[in-house]
CSV table of C-alpha atoms in Angstrom, one decimal:
chain,number,residue,atom,x,y,z
A,1,MET,CA,58.7,-76.5,37.3
A,2,ILE,CA,58.5,-80.2,38.3
A,3,LEU,CA,55.4,-80.6,36.2
A,4,THR,CA,57.2,-79.1,33.2
A,5,LEU,CA,60.1,-81.4,33.6
A,6,ILE,CA,57.8,-84.4,33.9
A,7,ALA,CA,55.9,-83.3,30.7
A,8,ILE,CA,59.1,-82.8,28.8
A,9,ALA,CA,60.3,-86.3,30.0
A,10,LEU,CA,57.0,-87.9,28.9
A,11,LEU,CA,57.1,-86.1,25.6
A,12,ALA,CA,60.7,-87.2,25.0
A,13,GLY,CA,59.8,-90.8,25.9
A,14,LEU,CA,56.8,-90.6,23.5
A,15,VAL,CA,59.1,-89.4,20.7
A,16,VAL,CA,61.7,-92.1,21.4
A,17,VAL,CA,59.1,-94.9,21.4
A,18,TYR,CA,57.3,-93.5,18.3
A,19,ASN,CA,60.6,-93.4,16.4
A,20,MET,CA,61.5,-97.0,17.5
A,21,LEU,CA,58.1,-98.1,16.2
A,22,VAL,CA,58.7,-96.3,12.9
A,23,GLY,CA,62.1,-97.9,12.6
A,24,LYS,CA,60.8,-101.4,13.2
A,25,ARG,CA,57.9,-100.8,10.7
A,26,GLN,CA,60.5,-99.7,8.1
A,27,MET,CA,62.5,-102.8,8.7
A,28,VAL,CA,59.4,-104.9,8.0
A,29,ARG,CA,58.7,-103.0,4.8
A,30,ASN,CA,62.3,-103.4,3.7
A,31,GLY,CA,62.2,-107.1,4.4
A,32,TRP,CA,59.0,-107.5,2.5
A,33,ALA,CA,60.5,-105.7,-0.5
A,34,ASP,CA,63.5,-108.0,-0.5
A,35,ILE,CA,61.2,-111.1,-0.5
A,36,ASP,CA,59.1,-109.6,-3.2
A,37,VAL,CA,62.2,-109.0,-5.4
A,38,GLN,CA,63.3,-112.6,-5.1
A,39,LEU,CA,59.8,-114.0,-5.7
A,40,LYS,CA,59.5,-111.9,-8.8
A,41,ARG,CA,62.9,-113.1,-9.9
A,42,ARG,CA,61.8,-116.7,-9.4
A,43,ALA,CA,58.5,-116.0,-11.3
A,44,ASN,CA,60.6,-114.5,-14.2
A,45,LEU,CA,62.8,-117.7,-14.4
A,46,ILE,CA,59.8,-120.0,-14.6
A,47,PRO,CA,58.8,-119.3,-18.2
A,48,SER,CA,62.4,-119.9,-19.5
A,49,LEU,CA,62.7,-123.1,-17.5
A,50,MET,CA,59.3,-124.3,-18.8
A,51,GLU,CA,60.3,-123.5,-22.4
A,52,THR,CA,63.6,-125.5,-22.0
A,53,VAL,CA,61.8,-128.5,-20.5
A,54,LYS,CA,58.9,-128.3,-23.0
A,55,GLY,CA,61.3,-129.1,-25.9
A,56,TYR,CA,62.1,-132.4,-24.3
A,57,ALA,CA,58.9,-133.3,-22.5
A,58,ALA,CA,56.0,-132.0,-24.6
A,59,HIS,CA,53.7,-134.6,-23.1
A,60,GLU,CA,53.8,-132.9,-19.7
A,61,ARG,CA,51.2,-130.3,-20.8
A,62,GLN,CA,49.2,-130.7,-17.6
A,63,LEU,CA,52.2,-129.9,-15.5
A,64,PHE,CA,53.1,-126.9,-17.6
A,65,GLN,CA,49.5,-125.6,-17.3
A,66,GLU,CA,49.6,-126.1,-13.5
A,67,VAL,CA,52.9,-124.2,-13.2
A,68,THR,CA,51.5,-121.4,-15.3
A,69,GLU,CA,48.3,-121.2,-13.2
A,70,LYS,CA,50.1,-121.3,-9.9
A,71,ARG,CA,52.6,-118.7,-11.1
A,72,SER,CA,49.8,-116.4,-12.0
A,73,GLN,CA,48.1,-116.9,-8.7
A,74,ALA,CA,51.3,-116.2,-6.8
A,75,GLN,CA,51.8,-112.9,-8.7
A,76,GLN,CA,48.2,-111.9,-8.0
A,77,ALA,CA,48.5,-112.6,-4.2
A,78,GLY,CA,50.0,-109.1,-3.7
A,79,ASP,CA,51.5,-107.9,-0.4
A,80,ASP,CA,49.4,-110.0,2.0
A,81,ALA,CA,52.1,-112.1,3.6
A,82,ARG,CA,49.7,-115.0,4.5
A,83,ALA,CA,48.1,-115.2,1.0
A,84,ARG,CA,51.4,-114.8,-0.7
A,85,GLY,CA,53.0,-117.5,1.4
A,86,ALA,CA,50.2,-119.9,0.5
A,87,ALA,CA,50.3,-119.1,-3.2
A,88,GLU,CA,54.1,-119.5,-3.2
A,89,SER,CA,53.9,-122.8,-1.5
A,90,ALA,CA,51.3,-123.9,-4.1
A,91,LEU,CA,53.7,-122.8,-6.9
A,92,SER,CA,56.7,-124.6,-5.4
A,93,GLN,CA,55.0,-128.0,-5.7
A,94,PRO,CA,54.7,-128.1,-9.5
A,95,ILE,CA,58.1,-126.4,-9.9
A,96,GLY,CA,59.6,-129.3,-7.9
A,97,ARG,CA,57.8,-131.8,-10.2
A,98,LEU,CA,59.0,-129.9,-13.3
A,99,MET,CA,62.6,-130.2,-12.0
A,100,ALA,CA,62.1,-133.9,-11.4
A,101,VAL,CA,60.9,-134.4,-15.0
A,102,ALA,CA,64.4,-133.6,-16.1
A,103,GLU,CA,65.6,-136.9,-14.5
A,104,ALA,CA,63.9,-138.8,-17.3
A,105,TYR,CA,65.6,-136.8,-20.1
A,106,PRO,CA,69.4,-137.2,-20.2
A,107,ASP,CA,69.7,-134.8,-23.1
A,108,LEU,CA,67.8,-132.2,-21.1
A,109,LYS,CA,70.0,-132.8,-18.0
A,110,ALA,CA,73.1,-132.3,-20.2
A,111,SER,CA,71.7,-129.0,-21.6
A,112,GLU,CA,73.8,-126.1,-20.5
A,113,ASN,CA,70.8,-123.8,-20.7
A,114,PHE,CA,68.8,-126.1,-18.4
A,115,ARG,CA,71.7,-126.4,-15.9
A,116,GLN,CA,72.1,-122.6,-15.8
A,117,LEU,CA,68.4,-122.1,-15.2
A,118,GLN,CA,68.4,-124.8,-12.5
A,119,ASP,CA,71.4,-123.1,-10.8
A,120,GLU,CA,69.6,-119.7,-11.0
A,121,LEU,CA,66.4,-121.1,-9.6
A,122,SER,CA,68.3,-122.8,-6.7
A,123,ASP,CA,70.2,-119.6,-6.0
A,124,THR,CA,66.9,-117.7,-6.0
A,125,GLU,CA,65.4,-120.2,-3.6
A,126,ASN,CA,68.3,-119.6,-1.2
A,127,LYS,CA,67.9,-115.8,-1.5
A,128,ILE,CA,64.1,-116.1,-0.8
A,129,GLU,CA,65.0,-118.1,2.3
A,130,MET,CA,67.5,-115.4,3.5
A,131,ALA,CA,65.0,-112.6,2.7
A,132,ARG,CA,62.3,-114.5,4.5
A,133,ARG,CA,64.4,-114.9,7.6
A,134,PHE,CA,65.3,-111.2,7.6
A,135,TYR,CA,61.6,-110.2,7.1
A,136,ASN,CA,60.4,-112.6,9.9
A,137,GLY,CA,63.0,-111.3,12.2
A,138,ALA,CA,61.9,-107.7,11.6
A,139,VAL,CA,58.3,-108.8,12.1
A,140,ARG,CA,59.2,-110.4,15.4
A,141,GLU,CA,60.9,-107.2,16.6
A,142,LEU,CA,58.0,-105.0,15.5
A,143,ASN,CA,55.4,-107.3,17.0
A,144,THR,CA,57.3,-107.5,20.3
A,145,LEU,CA,57.6,-103.8,20.5
A,146,VAL,CA,53.9,-103.3,19.6
A,147,GLU,CA,52.9,-105.7,22.5
A,148,SER,CA,55.4,-104.3,25.0
A,149,PHE,CA,54.5,-101.7,27.6
A,150,PRO,CA,54.7,-98.7,27.3
A,151,ALA,CA,55.2,-99.0,23.5
A,152,SER,CA,51.8,-100.7,23.2
A,153,LEU,CA,50.1,-97.4,24.3
A,154,VAL,CA,52.0,-95.4,21.7
A,155,ALA,CA,51.4,-98.1,19.1
A,156,GLY,CA,47.6,-98.1,19.7
A,157,VAL,CA,47.3,-94.3,19.6
A,158,PHE,CA,49.3,-94.0,16.3
A,159,GLY,CA,47.9,-97.1,14.6
A,160,PHE,CA,50.9,-99.4,14.6
A,161,ARG,CA,49.7,-103.0,14.2
A,162,GLN,CA,51.4,-106.3,14.3
A,163,ALA,CA,52.7,-107.6,11.0
A,164,THR,CA,52.2,-111.1,9.6
A,165,PHE,CA,55.0,-113.6,9.3
A,166,PHE,CA,55.8,-114.9,5.8
A,167,GLU,CA,55.5,-118.7,6.0
A,168,VAL,CA,56.2,-121.1,3.1
A,169,GLU,CA,56.1,-124.8,3.8
A,170,THR,CA,59.7,-125.9,3.7
A,171,SER,CA,58.8,-129.3,2.2
A,172,ASP,CA,56.8,-127.7,-0.5
A,173,ARG,CA,59.4,-125.1,-1.3
A,174,ALA,CA,62.4,-127.4,-1.6
A,175,VAL,CA,63.7,-127.7,-5.1
A,176,PRO,CA,64.7,-131.3,-5.7
A,177,GLU,CA,68.4,-132.0,-6.3
A,178,VAL,CA,68.9,-133.1,-9.9
A,179,GLY,CA,72.3,-134.8,-10.4
A,180,PHE,CA,74.3,-134.4,-13.6
A,181,GLY,CA,76.7,-137.2,-12.7
A,182,ASP,CA,77.1,-140.6,-14.2
A,183,GLY,CA,73.4,-141.5,-14.1
A,184,ARG,CA,73.4,-143.7,-11.0
């Protein structure tokens, strides 16, 4: 009788821990999907932004080519958080330079289309940051559970592994502020 109760308690504990691990893994997957959506949104904005700037700064061909190459590399990085983070950091650098090119072209800065694209890109960067924080929080919770006893025993048996944080260099990712004021 006592052995039966102990077996039932152990089985119930196993089910609870397993379900907690599944829940944390789903949060990580959900977080990654949110990041992926925002990164795709940013990637889709880039061609429109480049076309708008090209009309004013045709001599910036090398920059346009670099943005195109880095965008392609970021899209090909897939779901590996470490590789995707590195590729997105590499993409952010030429995007920042592309936005800075606008400073030299008053007509471009005054363009409603350019301002709208710039606002959308800035909004997308903010959404990427929020999604990254959610994802990294979910990763932290999963990783803590996977390493904690007794969940680590259940995690090992059922193949739960630690997830990788999504890191993008903040200084690389920052979109420069481009003012539309009086030109000072």
